[in-house]
Amino acid sequence: MGQKVLLFFACLTISGLITAVDAYGLRCGDNLVDVGDRKIDVLAKCGEPVVIDEWYEEESFRRSSVSIHVEEWTYNFGPTRFIYFLKFKNGQLVEIRTGDHGY
């Protein structure tokens, strides 16, 4: 019985941590950028990125494929913060990843 209770609380704690990380997003000053934001909103909140990489990906939909415009924006806020990589598909933020500390 004790092990089941311990396992339950461990799972509950881990799921809470995962939820907290997903909900964080990217903080730019007093603004919060999160998945679902448009490019224009991210520009207004964070300014210009250091690097913008662009490419196209083919995504299948039913029996046809569609070309999706993809951009990855890189933000470097200096050595006290991490580098952030923001991935946009057709102008909408779909992913936020962190890299090493900035420079």
JSON list of C-alpha atoms in Angstrom, two decimals, residues 4-54:
[
{"chain": "A", "resi": 4, "resn": "LYS", "atom": "CA", "xyz": [1.38, 2.70, -4.38]},
{"chain": "A", "resi": 5, "resn": "VAL", "atom": "CA", "xyz": [0.85, 5.96, -2.50]},
{"chain": "A", "resi": 6, "resn": "LEU", "atom": "CA", "xyz": [4.46, 6.97, -3.06]},
{"chain": "A", "resi": 7, "resn": "LEU", "atom": "CA", "xyz": [4.21, 6.14, -6.77]},
{"chain": "A", "resi": 8, "resn": "PHE", "atom": "CA", "xyz": [0.99, 8.14, -7.04]},
{"chain": "A", "resi": 9, "resn": "PHE", "atom": "CA", "xyz": [2.55, 11.25, -5.50]},
{"chain": "A", "resi": 10, "resn": "ALA", "atom": "CA", "xyz": [5.69, 10.87, -7.63]},
{"chain": "A", "resi": 11, "resn": "CYS", "atom": "CA", "xyz": [3.58, 10.75, -10.80]},
{"chain": "A", "resi": 12, "resn": "LEU", "atom": "CA", "xyz": [1.51, 13.70, -9.63]},
{"chain": "A", "resi": 13, "resn": "THR", "atom": "CA", "xyz": [4.64, 15.75, -8.93]},
{"chain": "A", "resi": 14, "resn": "ILE", "atom": "CA", "xyz": [6.23, 14.92, -12.29]},
{"chain": "A", "resi": 15, "resn": "SER", "atom": "CA", "xyz": [3.06, 15.77, -14.21]},
{"chain": "A", "resi": 16, "resn": "GLY", "atom": "CA", "xyz": [2.88, 19.08, -12.36]},
{"chain": "A", "resi": 17, "resn": "LEU", "atom": "CA", "xyz": [6.45, 19.91, -13.33]},
{"chain": "A", "resi": 18, "resn": "ILE", "atom": "CA", "xyz": [5.83, 19.04, -16.97]},
{"chain": "A", "resi": 19, "resn": "THR", "atom": "CA", "xyz": [2.74, 21.23, -17.03]},
{"chain": "A", "resi": 20, "resn": "ALA", "atom": "CA", "xyz": [4.64, 24.11, -15.46]},
{"chain": "A", "resi": 21, "resn": "VAL", "atom": "CA", "xyz": [7.41, 23.89, -18.07]},
{"chain": "A", "resi": 22, "resn": "ASP", "atom": "CA", "xyz": [4.95, 23.78, -20.96]},
{"chain": "A", "resi": 23, "resn": "ALA", "atom": "CA", "xyz": [3.01, 26.77, -19.62]},
{"chain": "A", "resi": 24, "resn": "TYR", "atom": "CA", "xyz": [6.10, 28.96, -19.20]},
{"chain": "A", "resi": 25, "resn": "GLY", "atom": "CA", "xyz": [6.78, 30.01, -22.80]},
{"chain": "A", "resi": 26, "resn": "LEU", "atom": "CA", "xyz": [9.35, 32.76, -23.37]},
{"chain": "A", "resi": 27, "resn": "ARG", "atom": "CA", "xyz": [9.51, 35.93, -21.30]},
{"chain": "A", "resi": 28, "resn": "CYS", "atom": "CA", "xyz": [10.57, 39.11, -23.11]},
{"chain": "A", "resi": 29, "resn": "GLY", "atom": "CA", "xyz": [10.64, 41.88, -20.53]},
{"chain": "A", "resi": 30, "resn": "ASP", "atom": "CA", "xyz": [7.13, 42.02, -19.07]},
{"chain": "A", "resi": 31, "resn": "ASN", "atom": "CA", "xyz": [5.66, 40.11, -22.03]},
{"chain": "A", "resi": 32, "resn": "LEU", "atom": "CA", "xyz": [5.05, 36.39, -22.36]},
{"chain": "A", "resi": 33, "resn": "VAL", "atom": "CA", "xyz": [5.36, 34.63, -25.72]},
{"chain": "A", "resi": 34, "resn": "ASP", "atom": "CA", "xyz": [3.67, 31.26, -26.03]},
{"chain": "A", "resi": 35, "resn": "VAL", "atom": "CA", "xyz": [2.81, 28.65, -28.63]},
{"chain": "A", "resi": 36, "resn": "GLY", "atom": "CA", "xyz": [-0.03, 29.90, -30.83]},
{"chain": "A", "resi": 37, "resn": "ASP", "atom": "CA", "xyz": [1.24, 33.50, -31.04]},
{"chain": "A", "resi": 38, "resn": "ARG", "atom": "CA", "xyz": [1.61, 35.08, -34.49]},
{"chain": "A", "resi": 39, "resn": "LYS", "atom": "CA", "xyz": [4.95, 36.40, -35.81]},
{"chain": "A", "resi": 40, "resn": "ILE", "atom": "CA", "xyz": [3.82, 40.02, -35.58]},
{"chain": "A", "resi": 41, "resn": "ASP", "atom": "CA", "xyz": [2.99, 39.57, -31.88]},
{"chain": "A", "resi": 42, "resn": "VAL", "atom": "CA", "xyz": [6.37, 37.97, -31.14]},
{"chain": "A", "resi": 43, "resn": "LEU", "atom": "CA", "xyz": [8.15, 40.82, -32.94]},
{"chain": "A", "resi": 44, "resn": "ALA", "atom": "CA", "xyz": [6.22, 43.37, -30.88]},
{"chain": "A", "resi": 45, "resn": "LYS", "atom": "CA", "xyz": [7.04, 41.56, -27.62]},
{"chain": "A", "resi": 46, "resn": "CYS", "atom": "CA", "xyz": [10.68, 40.51, -28.22]},
{"chain": "A", "resi": 47, "resn": "GLY", "atom": "CA", "xyz": [12.01, 42.60, -31.09]},
{"chain": "A", "resi": 48, "resn": "GLU", "atom": "CA", "xyz": [14.04, 41.28, -34.01]},
{"chain": "A", "resi": 49, "resn": "PRO", "atom": "CA", "xyz": [15.69, 37.86, -33.61]},
{"chain": "A", "resi": 50, "resn": "VAL", "atom": "CA", "xyz": [19.42, 37.40, -34.10]},
{"chain": "A", "resi": 51, "resn": "VAL", "atom": "CA", "xyz": [18.94, 34.77, -36.82]},
{"chain": "A", "resi": 52, "resn": "ILE", "atom": "CA", "xyz": [16.01, 33.70, -39.01]},
{"chain": "A", "resi": 53, "resn": "ASP", "atom": "CA", "xyz": [16.26, 30.38, -40.88]},
{"chain": "A", "resi": 54, "resn": "GLU", "atom": "CA", "xyz": [13.57, 29.58, -43.47]}
]
